[in-house]
Each structure stands twice: as structure tokens, then as C-alpha cells.
mmCIF file of C-alpha atoms and ligand atoms in Angstrom:
data_model
loop_
_atom_site.group_PDB
_atom_site.id
_atom_site.type_symbol
_atom_site.label_atom_id
_atom_site.label_comp_id
_atom_site.label_asym_id
_atom_site.label_seq_id
_atom_site.Cartn_x
_atom_site.Cartn_y
_atom_site.Cartn_z
ATOM 1 C CA UNK A 117 122.993 -67.304 81.867
ATOM 2 C CA UNK A 118 121.063 -70.263 80.617
ATOM 3 C CA UNK A 119 118.338 -69.839 78.036
ATOM 4 C CA UNK A 120 117.920 -73.581 77.442
ATOM 5 C CA UNK A 121 114.289 -74.663 77.389
ATOM 6 C CA UNK A 122 112.918 -71.104 77.554
ATOM 7 C CA UNK A 123 110.282 -69.532 75.275
ATOM 8 C CA UNK A 124 110.640 -66.158 73.528
ATOM 9 C CA UNK A 125 107.216 -64.585 73.104
ATOM 10 C CA UNK A 126 107.815 -60.937 74.093
ATOM 11 C CA UNK A 127 111.273 -59.294 74.016
ATOM 12 C CA UNK A 128 110.741 -58.528 77.711
ATOM 13 C CA UNK A 129 110.932 -62.287 78.385
ATOM 14 C CA UNK A 130 114.726 -61.826 78.228
ATOM 15 C CA UNK A 131 116.868 -59.481 80.303
ATOM 16 C CA UNK A 132 119.158 -57.054 78.485
ATOM 17 C CA UNK A 133 122.091 -59.304 79.438
ATOM 18 C CA UNK A 134 120.338 -62.307 77.871
ATOM 19 C CA UNK A 135 119.547 -60.349 74.701
ATOM 20 C CA UNK A 136 123.195 -59.280 74.554
ATOM 21 C CA UNK A 137 124.332 -62.869 74.890
ATOM 22 C CA UNK A 138 122.214 -63.829 71.868
ATOM 23 C CA UNK A 139 123.515 -60.838 69.867
ATOM 24 C CA UNK A 140 127.164 -61.600 70.688
ATOM 25 C CA UNK A 141 126.766 -65.246 69.727
ATOM 26 C CA UNK A 142 124.956 -64.183 66.540
ATOM 27 C CA UNK A 143 127.934 -62.017 65.576
ATOM 28 C CA UNK A 144 130.288 -64.923 66.249
ATOM 29 C CA UNK A 145 128.134 -67.149 63.997
ATOM 30 C CA UNK A 146 128.179 -64.418 61.328
ATOM 31 C CA UNK A 147 131.984 -64.268 61.368
ATOM 32 C CA UNK A 148 132.669 -68.005 61.688
ATOM 33 C CA UNK A 149 129.569 -69.729 60.289
ATOM 34 C CA UNK A 150 131.409 -72.822 59.071
ATOM 35 C CA UNK A 151 132.675 -73.666 62.567
ATOM 36 C CA UNK A 152 129.092 -74.316 63.678
ATOM 37 C CA UNK A 153 127.771 -76.375 60.780
ATOM 38 C CA UNK A 154 127.049 -79.400 63.016
ATOM 39 C CA UNK A 155 125.924 -77.592 66.145
ATOM 40 C CA UNK A 156 122.277 -78.638 65.772
ATOM 41 C CA UNK A 157 122.806 -81.989 64.069
ATOM 42 C CA UNK A 158 119.827 -84.184 64.931
ATOM 43 C CA UNK A 159 117.644 -81.214 65.985
ATOM 44 C CA UNK A 160 114.392 -80.342 64.243
ATOM 45 C CA UNK A 161 112.803 -76.916 63.856
ATOM 46 C CA UNK A 162 109.009 -76.871 63.484
ATOM 47 C CA UNK A 163 107.571 -73.863 61.626
ATOM 48 C CA UNK A 164 103.911 -73.007 62.211
ATOM 49 C CA UNK A 165 103.060 -70.057 59.984
ATOM 50 C CA UNK A 166 99.397 -69.066 60.017
ATOM 51 C CA UNK A 167 100.294 -65.815 58.175
ATOM 52 C CA UNK A 168 102.531 -65.128 55.148
ATOM 53 C CA UNK A 169 106.240 -64.563 55.672
ATOM 54 C CA UNK A 170 109.426 -64.517 53.656
ATOM 55 C CA UNK A 171 112.212 -63.388 55.985
ATOM 56 C CA UNK A 172 111.100 -64.780 59.327
ATOM 57 C CA UNK A 173 110.226 -68.278 58.187
ATOM 58 C CA UNK A 174 113.037 -68.677 55.693
ATOM 59 C CA UNK A 175 115.730 -67.104 57.885
ATOM 60 C CA UNK A 176 114.749 -69.536 60.664
ATOM 61 C CA UNK A 177 114.939 -72.390 58.173
ATOM 62 C CA UNK A 178 118.274 -71.159 56.822
ATOM 63 C CA UNK A 179 119.559 -70.777 60.396
ATOM 64 C CA UNK A 180 118.656 -74.338 61.366
ATOM 65 C CA UNK A 181 120.007 -75.815 58.121
ATOM 66 C CA UNK A 182 123.294 -73.891 58.547
ATOM 67 C CA UNK A 183 123.689 -75.559 61.955
ATOM 68 C CA UNK A 184 123.140 -79.046 60.540
ATOM 69 C CA UNK A 185 119.566 -79.469 61.745
ATOM 70 C CA UNK A 186 116.399 -80.087 59.767
ATOM 71 C CA UNK A 187 113.061 -78.330 59.361
ATOM 72 C CA UNK A 188 109.401 -79.312 59.034
ATOM 73 C CA UNK A 189 106.178 -77.359 59.215
ATOM 74 C CA UNK A 190 103.603 -75.416 57.266
ATOM 75 C CA UNK A 191 103.646 -71.992 55.670
ATOM 76 C CA UNK A 192 99.915 -71.873 55.026
ATOM 77 C CA UNK A 193 97.545 -73.034 57.743
ATOM 78 C CA UNK A 194 95.026 -73.972 55.022
ATOM 79 C CA UNK A 195 97.229 -76.910 54.084
ATOM 80 C CA UNK A 196 97.222 -78.205 57.691
ATOM 81 C CA UNK A 197 94.487 -79.636 59.917
ATOM 82 C CA UNK A 198 93.826 -76.112 61.192
ATOM 83 C CA UNK A 199 91.566 -75.984 58.130
ATOM 84 C CA UNK A 200 89.497 -78.788 59.739
ATOM 85 C CA UNK A 201 89.145 -76.778 62.928
ATOM 86 C CA UNK A 202 92.058 -78.062 65.006
ATOM 87 C CA UNK A 203 92.889 -75.846 67.982
ATOM 88 C CA UNK A 204 96.292 -74.288 68.709
ATOM 89 C CA UNK A 205 96.547 -76.414 71.859
ATOM 90 C CA UNK A 206 96.077 -79.690 69.967
ATOM 91 C CA UNK A 207 98.396 -78.633 67.139
ATOM 92 C CA UNK A 208 101.130 -77.839 69.658
ATOM 93 C CA UNK A 209 100.621 -81.043 71.656
ATOM 94 C CA UNK A 210 101.364 -82.932 68.452
ATOM 95 C CA UNK A 211 104.086 -80.712 67.014
ATOM 96 C CA UNK A 212 106.188 -80.732 70.178
ATOM 97 C CA UNK A 213 106.632 -84.477 69.604
ATOM 98 C CA UNK A 214 107.740 -83.845 66.036
ATOM 99 C CA UNK A 215 110.217 -80.993 66.635
ATOM 100 C CA UNK A 216 112.717 -79.754 69.241
ATOM 101 C CA UNK A 217 111.932 -76.049 68.882
ATOM 102 C CA UNK A 218 108.887 -74.319 67.362
ATOM 103 C CA UNK A 219 108.438 -70.941 65.720
ATOM 104 C CA UNK A 220 104.891 -69.644 65.275
ATOM 105 C CA UNK A 221 103.449 -66.705 63.379
ATOM 106 C CA UNK A 222 99.767 -66.018 63.913
ATOM 107 C CA UNK A 223 97.387 -63.172 63.075
ATOM 108 C CA UNK A 224 95.854 -63.365 66.568
ATOM 109 C CA UNK A 225 97.660 -61.508 69.347
ATOM 110 C CA UNK A 226 98.579 -63.867 72.147
ATOM 111 C CA UNK A 227 98.476 -67.061 70.049
ATOM 112 C CA UNK A 228 102.212 -67.873 70.527
ATOM 113 C CA UNK A 229 101.887 -67.269 74.286
ATOM 114 C CA UNK A 230 98.991 -69.732 74.349
ATOM 115 C CA UNK A 231 101.090 -72.194 72.327
ATOM 116 C CA UNK A 232 103.938 -71.904 74.849
ATOM 117 C CA UNK A 233 101.565 -72.955 77.621
ATOM 118 C CA UNK A 234 100.943 -76.300 75.899
ATOM 119 C CA UNK A 235 104.440 -76.950 74.589
ATOM 120 C CA UNK A 236 107.155 -79.073 76.144
ATOM 121 C CA UNK A 237 109.738 -77.569 73.746
ATOM 122 C CA UNK A 238 110.737 -73.893 73.320
ATOM 123 C CA UNK A 239 108.254 -71.746 71.400
ATOM 124 C CA UNK A 240 109.434 -68.649 69.545
ATOM 125 C CA UNK A 241 106.997 -65.939 68.535
ATOM 126 C CA UNK A 242 107.485 -65.204 64.831
ATOM 127 C CA UNK A 243 105.009 -62.311 64.993
ATOM 128 C CA UNK A 244 101.488 -62.172 66.486
ATOM 129 C CA UNK A 245 99.013 -59.677 64.978
ATOM 130 C CA UNK A 246 99.939 -56.107 65.880
ATOM 131 C CA UNK A 247 101.501 -57.236 69.137
ATOM 132 C CA UNK A 248 105.132 -58.448 69.093
ATOM 133 C CA UNK A 249 107.891 -59.691 66.831
ATOM 134 C CA UNK A 250 110.806 -60.422 69.163
ATOM 135 C CA UNK A 251 113.111 -62.063 66.629
ATOM 136 C CA UNK A 252 112.768 -59.037 64.359
ATOM 137 C CA UNK A 253 113.860 -57.025 67.399
ATOM 138 C CA UNK A 254 116.882 -59.284 67.799
ATOM 139 C CA UNK A 255 117.599 -58.718 64.098
ATOM 140 C CA UNK A 256 117.335 -54.944 64.601
ATOM 141 C CA UNK A 257 119.542 -55.028 67.705
ATOM 142 C CA UNK A 258 122.297 -57.121 66.120
ATOM 143 C CA UNK A 259 122.330 -54.677 63.177
ATOM 144 C CA UNK A 260 122.662 -51.671 65.486
ATOM 145 C CA UNK A 261 125.381 -53.435 67.472
ATOM 146 C CA UNK A 262 127.229 -54.403 64.275
ATOM 147 C CA UNK A 263 127.255 -50.905 62.810
ATOM 148 C CA UNK A 264 127.429 -48.746 65.957
ATOM 149 C CA UNK A 265 129.402 -51.021 68.276
ATOM 150 C CA UNK A 266 126.978 -50.451 71.173
ATOM 151 C CA UNK A 267 123.325 -49.748 71.867
ATOM 152 C CA UNK A 268 122.943 -46.543 73.891
ATOM 153 C CA UNK A 269 122.646 -42.745 73.568
ATOM 154 C CA UNK A 270 120.698 -42.922 70.330
ATOM 155 C CA UNK A 271 117.990 -40.819 68.730
ATOM 156 C CA UNK A 272 115.814 -43.313 66.894
ATOM 157 C CA UNK A 273 112.986 -42.331 64.545
ATOM 158 C CA UNK A 274 110.186 -44.757 63.728
ATOM 159 C CA UNK A 275 108.170 -43.883 60.629
ATOM 160 C CA UNK A 276 104.995 -45.322 59.120
ATOM 161 C CA UNK A 277 102.416 -47.582 60.722
ATOM 162 C CA UNK A 278 103.113 -47.175 64.414
ATOM 163 C CA UNK A 279 99.620 -48.290 65.424
ATOM 164 C CA UNK A 280 99.606 -51.841 64.061
ATOM 165 C CA UNK A 281 103.358 -52.308 63.498
ATOM 166 C CA UNK A 282 104.481 -55.170 65.723
ATOM 167 C CA UNK A 283 108.107 -54.668 64.739
ATOM 168 C CA UNK A 284 107.846 -51.092 65.984
ATOM 169 C CA UNK A 285 106.151 -52.071 69.234
ATOM 170 C CA UNK A 286 108.737 -54.721 70.077
ATOM 171 C CA UNK A 287 111.745 -52.598 69.177
ATOM 172 C CA UNK A 288 110.462 -49.474 70.939
ATOM 173 C CA UNK A 289 109.793 -51.403 74.143
ATOM 174 C CA UNK A 290 113.202 -53.023 73.983
ATOM 175 C CA UNK A 291 115.257 -49.944 73.092
ATOM 176 C CA UNK A 292 113.568 -48.013 75.906
ATOM 177 C CA UNK A 293 115.371 -50.378 78.320
ATOM 178 C CA UNK A 294 118.788 -49.222 77.065
ATOM 179 C CA UNK A 295 120.502 -46.103 78.481
ATOM 180 C CA UNK A 296 119.659 -42.608 77.212
ATOM 181 C CA UNK A 297 117.446 -43.342 74.250
ATOM 182 C CA UNK A 298 115.075 -40.862 72.713
ATOM 183 C CA UNK A 299 112.455 -41.534 70.118
ATOM 184 C CA UNK A 300 110.881 -39.587 67.265
ATOM 185 C CA UNK A 301 107.572 -41.132 66.273
ATOM 186 C CA UNK A 302 106.571 -40.165 62.738
ATOM 187 C CA UNK A 303 103.109 -41.208 61.585
ATOM 188 C CA UNK A 304 99.827 -39.896 60.257
ATOM 189 C CA UNK A 305 97.463 -39.068 63.177
ATOM 190 C CA UNK A 306 95.445 -42.219 62.372
ATOM 191 C CA UNK A 307 98.490 -44.479 62.872
ATOM 192 C CA UNK A 308 100.100 -43.150 66.065
ATOM 193 C CA UNK A 309 101.435 -45.688 68.567
ATOM 194 C CA UNK A 310 98.776 -47.132 70.904
ATOM 195 C CA UNK A 311 98.261 -44.914 73.960
ATOM 196 C CA UNK A 312 98.923 -47.794 76.379
ATOM 197 C CA UNK A 313 102.356 -48.324 74.793
ATOM 198 C CA UNK A 314 103.216 -44.627 74.960
ATOM 199 C CA UNK A 315 102.224 -44.515 78.625
ATOM 200 C CA UNK A 316 104.282 -47.629 79.339
ATOM 201 C CA UNK A 317 107.353 -46.153 77.630
ATOM 202 C CA UNK A 318 107.030 -42.877 79.517
ATOM 203 C CA UNK A 319 107.023 -44.685 82.864
ATOM 204 C CA UNK A 320 110.801 -44.744 82.344
ATOM 205 C CA UNK A 321 111.945 -41.184 83.218
ATOM 206 C CA UNK A 322 115.007 -41.545 80.947
ATOM 207 C CA UNK A 323 112.858 -42.004 77.837
ATOM 208 C CA UNK A 324 111.979 -38.984 75.684
ATOM 209 C CA UNK A 325 109.335 -39.160 72.946
ATOM 210 C CA UNK A 326 108.545 -36.603 70.241
ATOM 211 C CA UNK A 327 105.560 -37.191 67.980
ATOM 212 C CA UNK A 328 105.233 -35.624 64.542
ATOM 213 C CA UNK A 329 103.586 -36.290 61.209
ATOM 214 C CA UNK A 330 106.575 -34.852 59.299
ATOM 215 C CA UNK A 331 109.333 -37.129 58.034
ATOM 216 C CA UNK A 332 111.626 -34.172 57.311
ATOM 217 C CA UNK A 333 111.333 -32.283 60.626
ATOM 218 C CA UNK A 334 113.898 -34.205 62.682
ATOM 219 C CA UNK A 335 115.839 -36.005 59.923
ATOM 220 C CA UNK A 336 119.167 -34.114 60.352
ATOM 221 C CA UNK A 337 119.343 -35.097 64.057
ATOM 222 C CA UNK A 338 118.515 -38.785 63.764
ATOM 223 C CA UNK A 339 120.934 -41.699 64.367
ATOM 224 C CA UNK A 340 118.598 -44.481 63.240
ATOM 225 C CA UNK A 341 115.620 -44.181 60.916
ATOM 226 C CA UNK A 342 113.344 -47.212 61.193
ATOM 227 C CA UNK A 343 110.989 -47.133 58.218
ATOM 228 C CA UNK A 344 107.909 -49.361 58.081
ATOM 229 C CA UNK A 345 105.262 -49.972 55.482
ATOM 230 C CA UNK A 346 101.608 -49.042 55.853
ATOM 231 C CA UNK A 347 100.178 -52.551 56.312
ATOM 232 C CA UNK A 348 97.240 -53.167 54.012
ATOM 233 C CA UNK A 349 96.319 -56.392 55.824
ATOM 234 C CA UNK A 350 95.633 -54.552 59.113
ATOM 235 C CA UNK A 351 92.974 -52.191 57.691
ATOM 236 C CA UNK A 352 89.279 -52.984 57.874
ATOM 237 C CA UNK A 353 88.515 -51.207 54.599
ATOM 238 C CA UNK A 354 90.454 -50.476 51.418
ATOM 239 C CA UNK A 355 89.492 -46.785 51.408
ATOM 240 C CA UNK A 356 91.327 -46.054 54.671
ATOM 241 C CA UNK A 357 94.418 -47.888 53.394
ATOM 242 C CA UNK A 358 94.435 -46.034 50.065
ATOM 243 C CA UNK A 359 94.198 -42.711 51.911
ATOM 244 C CA UNK A 360 97.309 -43.454 54.002
ATOM 245 C CA UNK A 361 99.454 -45.761 51.895
ATOM 246 C CA UNK A 362 101.667 -43.040 50.400
ATOM 247 C CA UNK A 363 102.051 -41.010 53.596
ATOM 248 C CA UNK A 364 105.860 -41.293 53.585
ATOM 249 C CA UNK A 365 108.286 -41.948 50.767
ATOM 250 C CA UNK A 366 111.978 -41.728 51.607
ATOM 251 C CA UNK A 367 114.153 -40.778 48.646
ATOM 252 C CA UNK A 368 117.731 -39.683 47.990
ATOM 253 C CA UNK A 369 117.002 -35.981 48.123
ATOM 254 C CA UNK A 370 115.557 -36.268 51.648
ATOM 255 C CA UNK A 371 118.859 -37.768 52.824
ATOM 256 C CA UNK A 372 120.992 -34.796 51.777
ATOM 257 C CA UNK A 373 121.137 -33.228 55.223
ATOM 258 C CA UNK A 374 121.201 -36.368 57.363
ATOM 259 C CA UNK A 375 124.100 -37.612 59.511
ATOM 260 C CA UNK A 376 126.788 -39.499 57.595
ATOM 261 C CA UNK A 377 126.505 -42.463 59.986
ATOM 262 C CA UNK A 378 122.698 -42.553 59.924
ATOM 263 C CA UNK A 379 121.408 -46.142 59.755
ATOM 264 C CA UNK A 380 118.281 -46.624 57.668
ATOM 265 C CA UNK A 381 116.584 -49.812 58.810
ATOM 266 C CA UNK A 382 113.368 -51.486 57.673
ATOM 267 C CA UNK A 383 112.036 -54.878 58.788
ATOM 268 C CA UNK A 384 110.886 -55.451 55.162
ATOM 269 C CA UNK A 385 108.914 -56.178 53.075
ATOM 270 C CA UNK A 386 108.995 -52.695 51.546
ATOM 271 C CA UNK A 387 106.152 -51.492 49.379
ATOM 272 C CA UNK A 388 106.897 -47.920 48.263
ATOM 273 C CA UNK A 389 108.006 -46.137 51.459
ATOM 274 C CA UNK A 390 111.681 -46.251 50.441
ATOM 275 C CA UNK A 391 112.561 -45.380 46.845
ATOM 276 C CA UNK A 392 114.813 -47.871 45.112
ATOM 277 C CA UNK A 393 117.314 -45.035 44.580
ATOM 278 C CA UNK A 394 118.045 -45.111 48.344
ATOM 279 C CA UNK A 395 119.299 -48.717 48.194
ATOM 280 C CA UNK A 396 122.774 -47.672 47.039
ATOM 281 C CA UNK A 397 123.132 -45.001 49.704
ATOM 282 C CA UNK A 398 125.697 -46.192 52.299
ATOM 283 C CA UNK A 399 123.210 -45.328 55.043
ATOM 284 C CA UNK A 400 120.739 -47.967 53.773
ATOM 285 C CA UNK A 401 121.238 -51.122 55.851
ATOM 286 C CA UNK A 402 117.928 -52.942 55.484
ATOM 287 C CA UNK A 403 119.276 -55.793 53.373
ATOM 288 C CA UNK A 404 122.263 -56.217 55.714
ATOM 289 C CA UNK A 405 119.697 -56.282 58.529
ATOM 290 C CA UNK A 406 117.798 -59.150 56.849
ATOM 291 C CA UNK A 407 121.100 -61.021 56.387
ATOM 292 C CA UNK A 408 122.096 -60.609 60.044
ATOM 293 C CA UNK A 409 118.666 -61.950 60.992
ATOM 294 C CA UNK A 410 119.780 -65.431 60.002
ATOM 295 C CA UNK A 411 122.738 -65.405 62.403
ATOM 296 C CA UNK A 412 120.894 -63.993 65.371
ATOM 297 C CA UNK A 413 118.212 -66.676 64.870
ATOM 298 C CA UNK A 414 120.946 -69.316 64.760
ATOM 299 C CA UNK A 415 122.185 -67.972 68.100
ATOM 300 C CA UNK A 416 118.705 -67.898 69.589
ATOM 301 C CA UNK A 417 117.874 -71.476 68.614
ATOM 302 C CA UNK A 418 121.279 -72.786 69.733
ATOM 303 C CA UNK A 419 120.717 -71.209 73.132
ATOM 304 C CA UNK A 420 117.111 -72.367 73.550
ATOM 305 C CA UNK A 421 118.203 -75.881 72.542
ATOM 306 C CA UNK A 422 121.058 -75.803 75.051
ATOM 307 C CA UNK A 423 123.795 -76.731 72.585
ATOM 308 C CA UNK A 424 126.067 -73.713 73.121
ATOM 309 C CA UNK A 425 128.517 -75.553 75.377
ATOM 310 C CA UNK A 426 130.057 -76.670 72.062
ATOM 311 C CA UNK A 427 130.650 -73.026 71.006
HETATM 312 N N1 CP B 149 110.319 -58.701 58.743
HETATM 313 C C1 CP B 149 109.459 -59.717 58.571
HETATM 314 O O1 CP B 149 108.835 -60.193 59.522
HETATM 315 O O2 CP B 149 109.348 -60.139 57.296
HETATM 316 P P1 CP B 149 108.408 -61.340 56.816
HETATM 317 O O3 CP B 149 106.985 -60.893 57.030
HETATM 318 O O4 CP B 149 108.745 -61.539 55.372
HETATM 319 O O5 CP B 149 108.715 -62.522 57.676
#
């Protein structure tokens, strides 16, 4: 399989075999990082972040630097010529001369897809509005693979903002392509997954979905609990956010009757939906997940840049 020159905008842009290839290479990079410290020597990553980010932007930067490449870009569109009214198309036409691979985060859904249409170098979606976040999905998948050894036959619960949560949308769509998955969707009624997504998931007769507003109801049966924050920035008014922000708080006592090999994941940042007392529980893997995100992004960029023949 050859991913060289491709874009990654939606996790469905890659087949399951292609996703697996990225995950396997990411695990190799995790184990033997030093062997690949010159893999991207001479390559430049361009970061175009029109929205705040810690993990996505900096793990991409860390990934490129660990492979011997360099990085340029902006983390605040207000410090770029976007502030003067420059279009995405013009920004990309310029940036693809300055960098060999681009990662873009944008509040508008579809912006990275538009960018890919004007770019002569690979464009990676670093998160677009409430739509997709495919490299977070790769991060989630590599974590599941690392701890469970395979991705199938799992009962996965998603909890929190399932309406606007792009990490949830991307991971749900992707996991539904794996064998024998069933999903527990835990949210307040106001933040249920979009109907179109639910209908799309249920087109696969193997997929089972249970919706509930209770965090406790299914906890003892769950293999993976994917917590998410209620996202203040997606609400139109403060009052609605305040009403929902404390809907779910996972703490130690709630974990008493859960499976011993339960994985608690979270794309982060966390606000208050996981108590700090959970961090020391062996089931809590969200910081390991953020760490693995660097290596899977190394693997992704190496493949899109076509340098993996040296691996
Ligand atoms: N998970 C994630 O996308 O985190 P950042 O918003 O910090 O990039």
C-alpha cells in the first residue's frame, strides 16, 4: 500500500488496511524512536492552526522534529495574513511552496478538504469544527491496539458531548468498520450524536447502538470508556453550557465495579469530567494515549511523504 502524496481529511479516506499500516509503523517508531531520527531530514511540516490546540499541533511538531525534519507555521490565525482577509485557497497556494506536508485545524467544517483541493502537498486535517479529527482517531486506535492487541469485539462507551464532538464522530465512524463492535452512547438529551451519523452507523447490520443519559448504567460491561468534555466553544450561549457542563464526572468510586482491563480514554483537554483521583487508576490511559499520538503522527507523515522505504 502506498500512502505517499495522499491527504487525510476524513478517517474514511483510508482503508482499514491502510490505517493498520500507520498504526503498526507508529508502534515501531514508539519502540525504536532513535533508529528513525533522520527519516525526514530536509522535510518541512507546515502547521496552519486557526483554532487553539496543545496536543495536535505540538505532537505533530514533536513528531517531525523527532524524525529530523523542521516545522513552520502559525498557531493563531490573527498573527497571519488571514487577519487581512486572505482566503484558504491563497494561503495554501503559498504554504505548499514553503512546506512538504501541511496540517490544518479550522473551526469551519470542510475547510481542510477545501485546502486539499488547492494543495500540491499532502494536507492533514487537524480537526474541523464538529466534523472530523482523523489523527485523534489514529491516536485512539494505536492506544487500543497497544493495550488490547487487536481492534475487534469491543463494547465501547462514548460519554459527554456527542453532538459537537469531532473526536467522537471520527472514532465512532472508524470503529464501526471493525468486526463486532457495539456502542453505548452516553449524553444528555441535548448532546446526542447527530441523527445523520446514527443512521449512517446503523446501515452496518453488525453495529449495535444503545443510547442512555446514565454514565453508571452500562459501566460494568464496558471495554473502553471514551470520555469527552462538554465543549464551551461550541455553544451559542453561556446559559446552555452552564446547564450541561457538569453532566458527567467520572471518579474512583464509579470505577469499583468496572472490568479490570477497562481502558479509560479521553482525547484531552479535560475540564472536570474526570476527577484527578482517577489518574492513578491503572485503567486510566489518557496520558499514554496523548504520548502515543506523537508516534502515530510520525508514522502518518513518513508515509504521506513517501520516506518509509528507509524503515
Ligand atoms: N485532542 C486534541 O485535539 O487536543 P488539542 O485540542 O489540545 O489539540
